[in-house]
PDB file of C-alpha atoms in Angstrom:
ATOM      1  CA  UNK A   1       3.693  20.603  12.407  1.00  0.00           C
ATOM      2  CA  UNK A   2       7.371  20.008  11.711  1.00  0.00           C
ATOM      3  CA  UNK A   3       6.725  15.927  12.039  1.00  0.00           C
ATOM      4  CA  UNK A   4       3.874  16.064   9.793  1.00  0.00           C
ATOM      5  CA  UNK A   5       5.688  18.335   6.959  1.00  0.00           C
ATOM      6  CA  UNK A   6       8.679  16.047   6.975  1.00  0.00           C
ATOM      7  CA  UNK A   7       6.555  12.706   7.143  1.00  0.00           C
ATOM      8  CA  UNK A   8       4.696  14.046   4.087  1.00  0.00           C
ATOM      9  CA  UNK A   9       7.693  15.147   2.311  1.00  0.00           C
ATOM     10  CA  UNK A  10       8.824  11.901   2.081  1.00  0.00           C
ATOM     11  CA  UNK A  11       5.638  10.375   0.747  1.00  0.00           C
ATOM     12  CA  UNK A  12       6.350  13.181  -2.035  1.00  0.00           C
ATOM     13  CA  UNK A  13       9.545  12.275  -2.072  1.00  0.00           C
ATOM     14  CA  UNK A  14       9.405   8.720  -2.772  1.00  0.00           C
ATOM     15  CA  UNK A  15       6.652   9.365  -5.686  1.00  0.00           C
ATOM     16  CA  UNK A  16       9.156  11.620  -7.143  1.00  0.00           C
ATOM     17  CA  UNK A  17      11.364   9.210  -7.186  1.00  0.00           C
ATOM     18  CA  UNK A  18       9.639   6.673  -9.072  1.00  0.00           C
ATOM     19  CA  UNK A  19       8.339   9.384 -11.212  1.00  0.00           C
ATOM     20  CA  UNK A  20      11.804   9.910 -12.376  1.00  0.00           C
ATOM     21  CA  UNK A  21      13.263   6.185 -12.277  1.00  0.00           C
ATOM     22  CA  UNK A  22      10.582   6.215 -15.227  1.00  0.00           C
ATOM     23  CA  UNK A  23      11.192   9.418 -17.307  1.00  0.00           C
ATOM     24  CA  UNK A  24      14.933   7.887 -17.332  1.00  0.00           C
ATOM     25  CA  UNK A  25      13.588   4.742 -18.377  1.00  0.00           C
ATOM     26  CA  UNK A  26      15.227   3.190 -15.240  1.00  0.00           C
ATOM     27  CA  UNK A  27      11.613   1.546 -14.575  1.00  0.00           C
ATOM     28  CA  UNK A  28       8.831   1.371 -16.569  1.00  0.00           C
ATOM     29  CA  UNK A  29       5.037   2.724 -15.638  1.00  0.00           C
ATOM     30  CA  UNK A  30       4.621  -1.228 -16.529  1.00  0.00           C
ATOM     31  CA  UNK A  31       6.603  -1.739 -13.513  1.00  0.00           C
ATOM     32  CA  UNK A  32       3.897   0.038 -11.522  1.00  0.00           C
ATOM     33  CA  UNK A  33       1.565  -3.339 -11.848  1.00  0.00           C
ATOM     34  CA  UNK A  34       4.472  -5.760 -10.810  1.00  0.00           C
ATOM     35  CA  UNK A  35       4.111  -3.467  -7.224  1.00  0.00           C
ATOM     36  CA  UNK A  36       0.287  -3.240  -7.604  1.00  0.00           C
ATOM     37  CA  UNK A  37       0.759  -7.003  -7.230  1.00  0.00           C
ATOM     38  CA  UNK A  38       2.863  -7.543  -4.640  1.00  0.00           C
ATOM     39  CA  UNK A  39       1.122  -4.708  -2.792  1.00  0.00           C
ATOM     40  CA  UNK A  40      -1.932  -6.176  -3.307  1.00  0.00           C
ATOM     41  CA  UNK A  41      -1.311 -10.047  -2.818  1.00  0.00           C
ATOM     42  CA  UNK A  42       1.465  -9.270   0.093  1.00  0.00           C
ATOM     43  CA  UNK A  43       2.230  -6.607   1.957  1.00  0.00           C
ATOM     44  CA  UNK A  44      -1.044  -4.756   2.128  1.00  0.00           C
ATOM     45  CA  UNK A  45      -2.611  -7.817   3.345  1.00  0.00           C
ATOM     46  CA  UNK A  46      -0.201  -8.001   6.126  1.00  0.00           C
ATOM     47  CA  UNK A  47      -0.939  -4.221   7.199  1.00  0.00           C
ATOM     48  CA  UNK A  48      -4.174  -4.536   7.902  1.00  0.00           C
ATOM     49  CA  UNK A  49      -3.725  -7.890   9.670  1.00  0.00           C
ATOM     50  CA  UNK A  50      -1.360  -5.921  12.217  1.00  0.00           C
ATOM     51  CA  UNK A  51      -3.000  -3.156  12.059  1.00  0.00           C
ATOM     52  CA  UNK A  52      -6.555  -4.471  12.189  1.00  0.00           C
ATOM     53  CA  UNK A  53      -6.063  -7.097  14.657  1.00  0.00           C
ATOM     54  CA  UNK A  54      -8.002  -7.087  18.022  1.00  0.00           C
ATOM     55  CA  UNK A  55     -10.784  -4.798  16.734  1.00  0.00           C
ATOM     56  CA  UNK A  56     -13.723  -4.889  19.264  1.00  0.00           C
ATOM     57  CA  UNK A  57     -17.270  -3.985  17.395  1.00  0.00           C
ATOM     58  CA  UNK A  58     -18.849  -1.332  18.627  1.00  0.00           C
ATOM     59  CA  UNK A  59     -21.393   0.772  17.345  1.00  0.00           C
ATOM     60  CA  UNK A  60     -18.555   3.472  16.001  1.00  0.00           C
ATOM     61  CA  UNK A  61     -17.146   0.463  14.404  1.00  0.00           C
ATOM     62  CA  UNK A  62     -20.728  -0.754  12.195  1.00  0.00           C
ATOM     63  CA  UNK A  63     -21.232   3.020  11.676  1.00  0.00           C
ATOM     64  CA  UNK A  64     -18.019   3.279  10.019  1.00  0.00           C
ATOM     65  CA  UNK A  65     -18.664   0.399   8.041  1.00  0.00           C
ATOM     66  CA  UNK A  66     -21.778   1.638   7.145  1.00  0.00           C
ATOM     67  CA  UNK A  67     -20.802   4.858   5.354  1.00  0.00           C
ATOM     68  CA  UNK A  68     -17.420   3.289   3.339  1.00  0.00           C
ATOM     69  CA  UNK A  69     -20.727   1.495   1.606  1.00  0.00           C
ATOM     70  CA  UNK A  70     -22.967   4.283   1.580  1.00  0.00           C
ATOM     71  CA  UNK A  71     -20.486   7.449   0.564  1.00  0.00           C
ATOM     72  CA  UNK A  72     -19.715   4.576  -2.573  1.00  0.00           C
ATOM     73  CA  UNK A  73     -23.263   3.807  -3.416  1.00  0.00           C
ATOM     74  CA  UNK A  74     -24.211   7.624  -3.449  1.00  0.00           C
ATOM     75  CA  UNK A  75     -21.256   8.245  -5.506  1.00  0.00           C
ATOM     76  CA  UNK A  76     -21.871   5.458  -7.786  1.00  0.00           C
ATOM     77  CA  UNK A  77     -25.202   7.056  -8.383  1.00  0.00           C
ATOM     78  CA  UNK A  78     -24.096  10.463  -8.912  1.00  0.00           C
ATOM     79  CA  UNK A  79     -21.828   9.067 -11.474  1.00  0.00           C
ATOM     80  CA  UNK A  80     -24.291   7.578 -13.328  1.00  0.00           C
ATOM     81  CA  UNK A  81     -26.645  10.340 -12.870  1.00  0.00           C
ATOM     82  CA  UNK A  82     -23.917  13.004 -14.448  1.00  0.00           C
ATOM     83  CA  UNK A  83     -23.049  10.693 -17.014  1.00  0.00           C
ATOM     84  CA  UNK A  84     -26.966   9.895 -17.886  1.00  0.00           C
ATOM     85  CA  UNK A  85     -27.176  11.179 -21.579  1.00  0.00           C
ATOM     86  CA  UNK A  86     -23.879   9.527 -22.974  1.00  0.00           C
ATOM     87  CA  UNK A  87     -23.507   5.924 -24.166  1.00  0.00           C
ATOM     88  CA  UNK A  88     -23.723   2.858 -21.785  1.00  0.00           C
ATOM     89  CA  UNK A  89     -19.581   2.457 -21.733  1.00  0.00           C
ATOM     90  CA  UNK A  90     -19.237   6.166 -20.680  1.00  0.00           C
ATOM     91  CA  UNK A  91     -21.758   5.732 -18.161  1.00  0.00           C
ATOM     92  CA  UNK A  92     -20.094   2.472 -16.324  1.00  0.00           C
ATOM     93  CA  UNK A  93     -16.669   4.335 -16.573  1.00  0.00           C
ATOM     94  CA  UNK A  94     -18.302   7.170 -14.654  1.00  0.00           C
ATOM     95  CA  UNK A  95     -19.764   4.909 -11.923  1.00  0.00           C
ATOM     96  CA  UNK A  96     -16.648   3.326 -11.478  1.00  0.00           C
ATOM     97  CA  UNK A  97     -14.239   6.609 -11.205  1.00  0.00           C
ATOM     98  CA  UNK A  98     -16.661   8.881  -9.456  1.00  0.00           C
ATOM     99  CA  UNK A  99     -16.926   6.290  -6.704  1.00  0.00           C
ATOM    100  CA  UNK A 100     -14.261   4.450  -4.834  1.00  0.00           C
ATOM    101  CA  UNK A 101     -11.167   5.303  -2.372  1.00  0.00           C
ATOM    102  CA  UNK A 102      -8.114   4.384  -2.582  1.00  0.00           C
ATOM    103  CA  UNK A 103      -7.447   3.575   1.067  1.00  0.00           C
ATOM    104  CA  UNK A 104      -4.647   1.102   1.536  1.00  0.00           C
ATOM    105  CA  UNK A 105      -2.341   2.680  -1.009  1.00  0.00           C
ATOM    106  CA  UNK A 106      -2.589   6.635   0.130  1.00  0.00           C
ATOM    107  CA  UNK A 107      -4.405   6.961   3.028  1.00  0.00           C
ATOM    108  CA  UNK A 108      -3.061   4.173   4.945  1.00  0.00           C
ATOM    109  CA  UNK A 109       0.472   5.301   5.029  1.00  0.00           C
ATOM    110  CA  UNK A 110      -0.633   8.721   6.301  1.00  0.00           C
ATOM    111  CA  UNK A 111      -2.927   7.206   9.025  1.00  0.00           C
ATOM    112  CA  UNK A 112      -0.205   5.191  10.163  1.00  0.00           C
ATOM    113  CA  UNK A 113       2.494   7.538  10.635  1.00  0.00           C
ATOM    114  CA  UNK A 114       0.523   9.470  12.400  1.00  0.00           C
ATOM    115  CA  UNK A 115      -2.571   7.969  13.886  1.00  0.00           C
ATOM    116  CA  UNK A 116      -1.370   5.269  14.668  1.00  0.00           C
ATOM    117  CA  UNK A 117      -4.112   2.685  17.213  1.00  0.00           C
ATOM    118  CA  UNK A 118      -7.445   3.893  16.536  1.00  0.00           C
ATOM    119  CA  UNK A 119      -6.762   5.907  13.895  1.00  0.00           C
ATOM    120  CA  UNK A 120      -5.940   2.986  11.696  1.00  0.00           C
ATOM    121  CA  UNK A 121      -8.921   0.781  12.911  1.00  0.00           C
ATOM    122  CA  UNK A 122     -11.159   3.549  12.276  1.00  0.00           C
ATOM    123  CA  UNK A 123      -9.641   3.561   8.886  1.00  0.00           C
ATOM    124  CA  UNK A 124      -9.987   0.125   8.028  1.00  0.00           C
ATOM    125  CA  UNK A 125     -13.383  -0.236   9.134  1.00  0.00           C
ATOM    126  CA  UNK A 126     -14.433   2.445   6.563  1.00  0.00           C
ATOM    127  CA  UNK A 127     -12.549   0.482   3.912  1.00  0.00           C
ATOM    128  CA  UNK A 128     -14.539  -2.954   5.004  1.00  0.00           C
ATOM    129  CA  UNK A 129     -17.337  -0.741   3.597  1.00  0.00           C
ATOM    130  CA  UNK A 130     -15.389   0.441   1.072  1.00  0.00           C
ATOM    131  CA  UNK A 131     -13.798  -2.532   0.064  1.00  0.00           C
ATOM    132  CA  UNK A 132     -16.856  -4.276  -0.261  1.00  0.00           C
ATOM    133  CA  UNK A 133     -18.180  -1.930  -3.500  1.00  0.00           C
ATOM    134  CA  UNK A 134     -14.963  -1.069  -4.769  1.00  0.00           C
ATOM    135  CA  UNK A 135     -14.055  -4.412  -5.195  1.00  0.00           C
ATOM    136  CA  UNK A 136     -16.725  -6.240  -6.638  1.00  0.00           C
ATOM    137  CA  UNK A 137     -19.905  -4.471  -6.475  1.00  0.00           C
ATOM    138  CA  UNK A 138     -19.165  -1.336  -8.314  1.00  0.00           C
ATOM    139  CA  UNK A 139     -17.118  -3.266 -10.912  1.00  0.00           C
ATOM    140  CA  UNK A 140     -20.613  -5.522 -11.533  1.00  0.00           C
ATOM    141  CA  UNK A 141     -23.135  -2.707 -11.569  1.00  0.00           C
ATOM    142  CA  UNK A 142     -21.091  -0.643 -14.114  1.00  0.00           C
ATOM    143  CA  UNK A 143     -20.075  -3.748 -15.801  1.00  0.00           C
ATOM    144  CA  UNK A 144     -24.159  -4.252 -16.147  1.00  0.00           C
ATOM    145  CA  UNK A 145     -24.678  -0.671 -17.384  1.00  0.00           C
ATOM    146  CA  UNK A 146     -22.068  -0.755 -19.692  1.00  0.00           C
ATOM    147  CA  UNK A 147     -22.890  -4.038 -21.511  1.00  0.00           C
ATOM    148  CA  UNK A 148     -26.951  -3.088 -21.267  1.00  0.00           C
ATOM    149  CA  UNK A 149     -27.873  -6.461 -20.524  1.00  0.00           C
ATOM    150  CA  UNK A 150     -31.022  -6.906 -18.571  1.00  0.00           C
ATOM    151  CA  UNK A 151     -29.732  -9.885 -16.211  1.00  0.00           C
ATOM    152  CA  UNK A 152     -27.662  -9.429 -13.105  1.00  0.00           C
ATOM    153  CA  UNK A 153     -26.072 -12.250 -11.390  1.00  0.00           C
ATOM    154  CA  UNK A 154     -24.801 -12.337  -7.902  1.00  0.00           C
ATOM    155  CA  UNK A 155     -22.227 -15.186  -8.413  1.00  0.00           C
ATOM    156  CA  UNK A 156     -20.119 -13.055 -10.471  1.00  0.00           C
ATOM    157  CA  UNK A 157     -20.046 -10.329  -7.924  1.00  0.00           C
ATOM    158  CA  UNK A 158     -19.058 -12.919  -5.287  1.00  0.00           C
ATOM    159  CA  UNK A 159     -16.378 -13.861  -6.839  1.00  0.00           C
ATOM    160  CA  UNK A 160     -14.707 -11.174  -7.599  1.00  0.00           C
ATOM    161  CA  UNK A 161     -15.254 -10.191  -3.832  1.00  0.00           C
ATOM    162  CA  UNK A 162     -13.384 -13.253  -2.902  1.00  0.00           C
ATOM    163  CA  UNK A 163     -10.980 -13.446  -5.433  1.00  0.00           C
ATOM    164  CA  UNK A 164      -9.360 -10.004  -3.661  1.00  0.00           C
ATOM    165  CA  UNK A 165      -7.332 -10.945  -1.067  1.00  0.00           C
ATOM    166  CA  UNK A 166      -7.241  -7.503   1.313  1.00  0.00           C
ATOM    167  CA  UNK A 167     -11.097  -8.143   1.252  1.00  0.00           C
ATOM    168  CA  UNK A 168     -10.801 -11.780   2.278  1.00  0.00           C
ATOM    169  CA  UNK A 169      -8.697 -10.510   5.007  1.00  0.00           C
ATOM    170  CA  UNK A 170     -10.892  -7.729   5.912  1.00  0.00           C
ATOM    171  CA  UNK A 171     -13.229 -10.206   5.946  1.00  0.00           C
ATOM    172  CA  UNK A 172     -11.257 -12.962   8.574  1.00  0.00           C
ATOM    173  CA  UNK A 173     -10.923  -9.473  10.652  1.00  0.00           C
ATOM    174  CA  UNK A 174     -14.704  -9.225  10.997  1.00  0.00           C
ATOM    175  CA  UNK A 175     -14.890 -12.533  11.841  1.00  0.00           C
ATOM    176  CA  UNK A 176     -12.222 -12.640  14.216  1.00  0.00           C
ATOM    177  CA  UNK A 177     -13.627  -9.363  15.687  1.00  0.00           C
ATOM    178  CA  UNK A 178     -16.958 -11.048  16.250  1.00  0.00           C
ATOM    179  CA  UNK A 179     -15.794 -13.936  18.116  1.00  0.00           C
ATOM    180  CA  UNK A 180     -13.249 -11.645  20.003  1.00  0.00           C
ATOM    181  CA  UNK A 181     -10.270 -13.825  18.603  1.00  0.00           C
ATOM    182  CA  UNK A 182      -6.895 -12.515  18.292  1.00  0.00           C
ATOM    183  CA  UNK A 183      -3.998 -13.875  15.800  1.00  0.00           C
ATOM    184  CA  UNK A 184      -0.902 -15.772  17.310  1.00  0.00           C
ATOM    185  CA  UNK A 185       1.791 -13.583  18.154  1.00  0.00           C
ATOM    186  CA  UNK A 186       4.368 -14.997  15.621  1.00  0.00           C
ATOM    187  CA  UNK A 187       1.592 -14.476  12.712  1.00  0.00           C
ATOM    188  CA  UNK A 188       1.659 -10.408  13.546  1.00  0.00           C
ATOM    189  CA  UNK A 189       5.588 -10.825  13.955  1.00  0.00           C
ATOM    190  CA  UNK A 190       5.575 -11.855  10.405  1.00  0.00           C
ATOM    191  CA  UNK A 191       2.832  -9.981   9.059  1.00  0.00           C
ATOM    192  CA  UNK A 192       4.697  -6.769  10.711  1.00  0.00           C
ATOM    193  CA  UNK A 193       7.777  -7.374   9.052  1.00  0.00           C
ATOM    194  CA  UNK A 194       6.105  -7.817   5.745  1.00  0.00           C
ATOM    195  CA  UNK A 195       3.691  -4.681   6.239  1.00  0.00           C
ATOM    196  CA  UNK A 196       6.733  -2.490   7.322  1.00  0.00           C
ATOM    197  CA  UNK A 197       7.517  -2.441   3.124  1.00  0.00           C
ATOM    198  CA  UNK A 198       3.800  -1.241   2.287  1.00  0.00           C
ATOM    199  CA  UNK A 199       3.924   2.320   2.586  1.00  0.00           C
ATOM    200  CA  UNK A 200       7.084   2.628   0.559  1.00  0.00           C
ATOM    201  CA  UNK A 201       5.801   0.114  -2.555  1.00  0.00           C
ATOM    202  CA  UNK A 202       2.595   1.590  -2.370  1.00  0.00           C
ATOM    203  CA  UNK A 203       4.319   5.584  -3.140  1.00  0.00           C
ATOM    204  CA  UNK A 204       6.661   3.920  -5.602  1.00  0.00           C
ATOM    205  CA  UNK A 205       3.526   2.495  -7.607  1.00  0.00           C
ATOM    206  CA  UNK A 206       1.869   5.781  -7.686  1.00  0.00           C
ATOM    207  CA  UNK A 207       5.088   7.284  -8.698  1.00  0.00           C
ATOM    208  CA  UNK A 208       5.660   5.261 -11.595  1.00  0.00           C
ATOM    209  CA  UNK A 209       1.375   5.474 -12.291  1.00  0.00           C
ATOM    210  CA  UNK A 210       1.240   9.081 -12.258  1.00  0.00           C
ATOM    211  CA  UNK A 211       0.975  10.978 -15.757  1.00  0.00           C
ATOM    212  CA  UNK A 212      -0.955  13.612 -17.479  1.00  0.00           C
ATOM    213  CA  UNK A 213      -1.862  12.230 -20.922  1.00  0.00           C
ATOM    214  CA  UNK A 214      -5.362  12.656 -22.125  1.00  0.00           C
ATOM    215  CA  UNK A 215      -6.977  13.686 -25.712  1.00  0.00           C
ATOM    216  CA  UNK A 216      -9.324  16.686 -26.212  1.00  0.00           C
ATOM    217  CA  UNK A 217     -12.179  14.734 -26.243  1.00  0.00           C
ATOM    218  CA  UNK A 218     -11.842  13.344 -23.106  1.00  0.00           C
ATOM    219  CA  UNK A 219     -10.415  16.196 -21.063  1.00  0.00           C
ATOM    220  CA  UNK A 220     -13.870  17.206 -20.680  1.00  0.00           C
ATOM    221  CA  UNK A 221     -14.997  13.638 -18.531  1.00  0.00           C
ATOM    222  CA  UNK A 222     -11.641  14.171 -16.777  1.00  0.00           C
ATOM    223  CA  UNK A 223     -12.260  17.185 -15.549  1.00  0.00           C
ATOM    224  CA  UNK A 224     -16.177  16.306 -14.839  1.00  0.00           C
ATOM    225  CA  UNK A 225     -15.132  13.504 -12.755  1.00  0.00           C
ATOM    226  CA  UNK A 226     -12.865  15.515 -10.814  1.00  0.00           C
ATOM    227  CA  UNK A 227     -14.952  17.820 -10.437  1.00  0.00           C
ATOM    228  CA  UNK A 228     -17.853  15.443  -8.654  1.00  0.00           C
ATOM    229  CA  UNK A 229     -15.177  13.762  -6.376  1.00  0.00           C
ATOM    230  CA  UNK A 230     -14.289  17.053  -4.817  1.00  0.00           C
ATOM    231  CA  UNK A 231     -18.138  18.438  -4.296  1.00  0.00           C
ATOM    232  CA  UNK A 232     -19.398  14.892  -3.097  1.00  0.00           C
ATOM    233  CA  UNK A 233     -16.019  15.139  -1.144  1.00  0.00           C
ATOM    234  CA  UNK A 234     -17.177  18.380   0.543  1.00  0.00           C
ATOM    235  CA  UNK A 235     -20.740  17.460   1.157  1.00  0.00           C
ATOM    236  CA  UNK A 236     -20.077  13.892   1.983  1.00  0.00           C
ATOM    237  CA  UNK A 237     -17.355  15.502   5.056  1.00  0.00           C
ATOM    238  CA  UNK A 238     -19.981  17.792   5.808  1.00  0.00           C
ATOM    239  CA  UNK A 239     -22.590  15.386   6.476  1.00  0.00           C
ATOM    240  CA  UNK A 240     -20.232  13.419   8.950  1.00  0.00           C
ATOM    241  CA  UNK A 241     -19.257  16.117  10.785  1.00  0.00           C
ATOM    242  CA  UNK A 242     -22.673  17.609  11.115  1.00  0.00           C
ATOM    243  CA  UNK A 243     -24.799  14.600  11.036  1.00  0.00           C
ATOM    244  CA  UNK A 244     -23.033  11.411  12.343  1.00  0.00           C
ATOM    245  CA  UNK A 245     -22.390  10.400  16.539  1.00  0.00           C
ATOM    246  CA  UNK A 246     -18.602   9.542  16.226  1.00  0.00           C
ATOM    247  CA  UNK A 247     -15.864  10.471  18.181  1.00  0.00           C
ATOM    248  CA  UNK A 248     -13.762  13.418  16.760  1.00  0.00           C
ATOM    249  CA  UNK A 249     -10.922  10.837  15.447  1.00  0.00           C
ATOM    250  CA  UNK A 250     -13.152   9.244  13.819  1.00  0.00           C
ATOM    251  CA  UNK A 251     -14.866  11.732  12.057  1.00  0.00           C
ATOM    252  CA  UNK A 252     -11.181  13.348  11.086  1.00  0.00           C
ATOM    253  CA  UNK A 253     -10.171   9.753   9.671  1.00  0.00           C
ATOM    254  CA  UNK A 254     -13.236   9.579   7.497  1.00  0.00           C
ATOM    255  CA  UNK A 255     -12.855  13.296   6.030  1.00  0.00           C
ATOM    256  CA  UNK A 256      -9.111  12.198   5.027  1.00  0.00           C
ATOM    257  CA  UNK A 257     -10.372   8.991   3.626  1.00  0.00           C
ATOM    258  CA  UNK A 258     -13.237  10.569   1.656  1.00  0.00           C
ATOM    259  CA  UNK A 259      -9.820  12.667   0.169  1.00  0.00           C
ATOM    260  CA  UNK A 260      -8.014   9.669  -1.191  1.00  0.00           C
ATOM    261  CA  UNK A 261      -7.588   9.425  -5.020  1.00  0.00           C
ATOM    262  CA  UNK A 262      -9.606   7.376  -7.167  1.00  0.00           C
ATOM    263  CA  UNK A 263      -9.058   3.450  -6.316  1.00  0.00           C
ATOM    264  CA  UNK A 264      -5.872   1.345  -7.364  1.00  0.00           C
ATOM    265  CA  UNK A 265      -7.958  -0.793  -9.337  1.00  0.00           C
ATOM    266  CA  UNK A 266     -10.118   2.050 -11.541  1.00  0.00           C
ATOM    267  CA  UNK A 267      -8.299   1.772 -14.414  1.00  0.00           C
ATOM    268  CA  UNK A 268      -8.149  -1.841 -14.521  1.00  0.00           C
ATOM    269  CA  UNK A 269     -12.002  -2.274 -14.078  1.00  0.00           C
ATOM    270  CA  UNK A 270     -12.553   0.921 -16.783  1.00  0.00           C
ATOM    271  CA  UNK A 271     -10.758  -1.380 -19.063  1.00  0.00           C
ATOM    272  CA  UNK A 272     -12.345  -4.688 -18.298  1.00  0.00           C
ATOM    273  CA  UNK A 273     -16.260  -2.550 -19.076  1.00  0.00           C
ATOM    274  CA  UNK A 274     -14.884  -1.713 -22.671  1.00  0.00           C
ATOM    275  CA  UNK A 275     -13.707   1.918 -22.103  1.00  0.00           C
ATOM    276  CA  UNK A 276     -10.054   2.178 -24.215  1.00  0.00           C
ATOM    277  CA  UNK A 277      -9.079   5.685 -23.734  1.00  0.00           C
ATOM    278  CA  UNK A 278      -6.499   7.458 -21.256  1.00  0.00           C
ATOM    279  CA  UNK A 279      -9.528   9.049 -19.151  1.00  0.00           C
ATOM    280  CA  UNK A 280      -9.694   6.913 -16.166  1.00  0.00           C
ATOM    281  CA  UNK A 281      -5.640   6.855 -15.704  1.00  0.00           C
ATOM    282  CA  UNK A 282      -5.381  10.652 -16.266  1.00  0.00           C
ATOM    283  CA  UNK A 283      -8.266  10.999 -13.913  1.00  0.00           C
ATOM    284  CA  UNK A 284      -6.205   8.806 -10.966  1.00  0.00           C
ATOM    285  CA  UNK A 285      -3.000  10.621 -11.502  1.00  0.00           C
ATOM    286  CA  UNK A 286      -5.015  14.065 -11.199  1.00  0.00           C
ATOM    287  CA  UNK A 287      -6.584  12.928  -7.796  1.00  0.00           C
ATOM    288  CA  UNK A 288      -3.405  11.371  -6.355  1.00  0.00           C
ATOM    289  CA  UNK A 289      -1.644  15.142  -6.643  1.00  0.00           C
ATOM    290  CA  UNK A 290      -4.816  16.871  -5.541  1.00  0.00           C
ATOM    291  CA  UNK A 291      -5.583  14.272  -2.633  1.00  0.00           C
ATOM    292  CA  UNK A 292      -1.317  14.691  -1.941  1.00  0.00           C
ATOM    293  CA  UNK A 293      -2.378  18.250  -1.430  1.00  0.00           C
ATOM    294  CA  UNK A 294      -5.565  18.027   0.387  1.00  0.00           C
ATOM    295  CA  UNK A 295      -3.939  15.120   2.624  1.00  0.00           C
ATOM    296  CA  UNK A 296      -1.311  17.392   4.123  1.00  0.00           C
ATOM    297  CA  UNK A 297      -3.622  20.511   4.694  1.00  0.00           C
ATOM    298  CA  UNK A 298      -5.290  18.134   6.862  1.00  0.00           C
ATOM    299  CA  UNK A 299      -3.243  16.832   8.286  1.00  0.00           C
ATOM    300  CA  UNK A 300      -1.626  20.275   9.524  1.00  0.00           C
ATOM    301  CA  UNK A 301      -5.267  21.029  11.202  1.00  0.00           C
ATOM    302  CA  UNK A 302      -5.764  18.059  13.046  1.00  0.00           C
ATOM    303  CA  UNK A 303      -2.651  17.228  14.088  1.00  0.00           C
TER     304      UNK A 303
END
């Protein structure tokens, strides 16, 4: 219990950090995508190529996979459900913040330091799944709904998919996992090295992202969106415990990963639909302290 409190702390610590680097105007929240960059483009990428590497498929493994898509679609649906009777922008913002886990930049840290083996390919094979909506798919459905144009085209979606790099590496995983092919040695020396810096760039970002600033107006979608994470949280985690054949691990793994705060890349793709407001970053900051919270009560009953 001791490990876990101090591990935790200095997550906490770290975001505090960068939370006041910025209120002394040290760094800027700007700063926050300069790391969202790197994270993205480097050292993630190199995390879940050591961490990932030498997955065998099994049936654990597809199942996994199978609900990071599923626990997004039915999410994506129960945004758009909730959000039914407001205007075609609100409704794509609510598909994309209701859905989607933020997985490499929260959770993975956490699994790591303390699951460390299966833990962390049980995690990553819920954010293949994951990835694959989050990162493309939701972005194009809500992107659809928002503009209320009658066509879809699957090119688009593609290449978004393949313009991420975590998912392209996610998806050389797969591959690699089919074929039973492991990387060199000196690629995973590197890739180590590089990963080792994820964990603390990843709680600097959210540091420097978090902050409460939303109007009146839309403190009521903030809330509402909160609201449906947590309950399709709960059901969702009730379902795999009840419902699916997985090994304990795995089942504890997916519970903390249906707990991660909205995705990295919610606000970006809230933005890109049309929606201008503060909602979807208020929303993000408001999961990342509740998930902060729910992370280490879980932690201190599995562990």
């Amino acid at each position: 219990m001791f490990d876990v409190l101090i591990t935790s702390l200095t997550f906490i610590l770290i975001i505090v950090i960068a939370y006041f680097l910025k209120k002394v105007k040290v760094l800027k929240k700007s700063d926050a995508n300069i790391l969202a960059t790197i994270i993205m483009n480097v050292t993630l990428p190199c995390a879940l190529l050591t961490s990932a590497n030498g997955i065998t498929l099994d049936m654990t493994i597809l199942i996994l996979i199978a609900v990071g898509i599923l626990s997004n679609v039915i999410m994506i649906l129960v945004g758009y459900g909730f959000a039914y009777k407001e205007r075609p922008v609100i409704k794509g913002t609510y598909m994309i913040n209701v859905s989607g886990y933020n997985i490499g930049n929260f959770v993975l840290p956490f699994v790591q330091s303390f699951f460390p083996g299966m833990g962390v390919v049980y995690l990553c094979s819920f954010d293949i799944g994951n990835a694959l909506m989050g990162l493309g798919i939701t972005y194009a459905l809500a992107d659809h709904v928002a503009s209320g144009q009658s066509d879809f085209h699957l090119k688009d979606v593609l290449k978004k998919l393949f313009s991420s790099i975590p998912f392209d590496v996610y998806l050389l995983i797969f591959i690699m996992a089919i074929f039973q092919i492991e990387f060199p040695s000196y690629i995973l020396s590197m890739a180590t090295t590089i990963g080792a810096g994820n964990s603390f760039l990843a709680m600097m970002m959210i540091g420097l992202m978090l902050e409460i600033k939303v109007s009146h107006s839309e403190a009521y979608h903030v809330i509402k969106i909160i609201v449906l994470r947590i309950v399709g949280t709960l059901i969702l985690s009730g379902i795999i415990f009840i419902v699916l054949p997985l090994p304990l691990l795995a089942k504890e793994i997916l519970t903390m990963a249906l707990c991660a705060p909205l995705s990295t890349v919610s606000a970006v793709f809230s933005q890109k639909i049309g929606y201008s407001g503060d909602m979807p970053a208020t929303a993000n900051s408001l999961s990342i302290i509740i998930s902060i919270v729910c992370m280490i009560t879980l932690l201190l009953i599995f562990i």
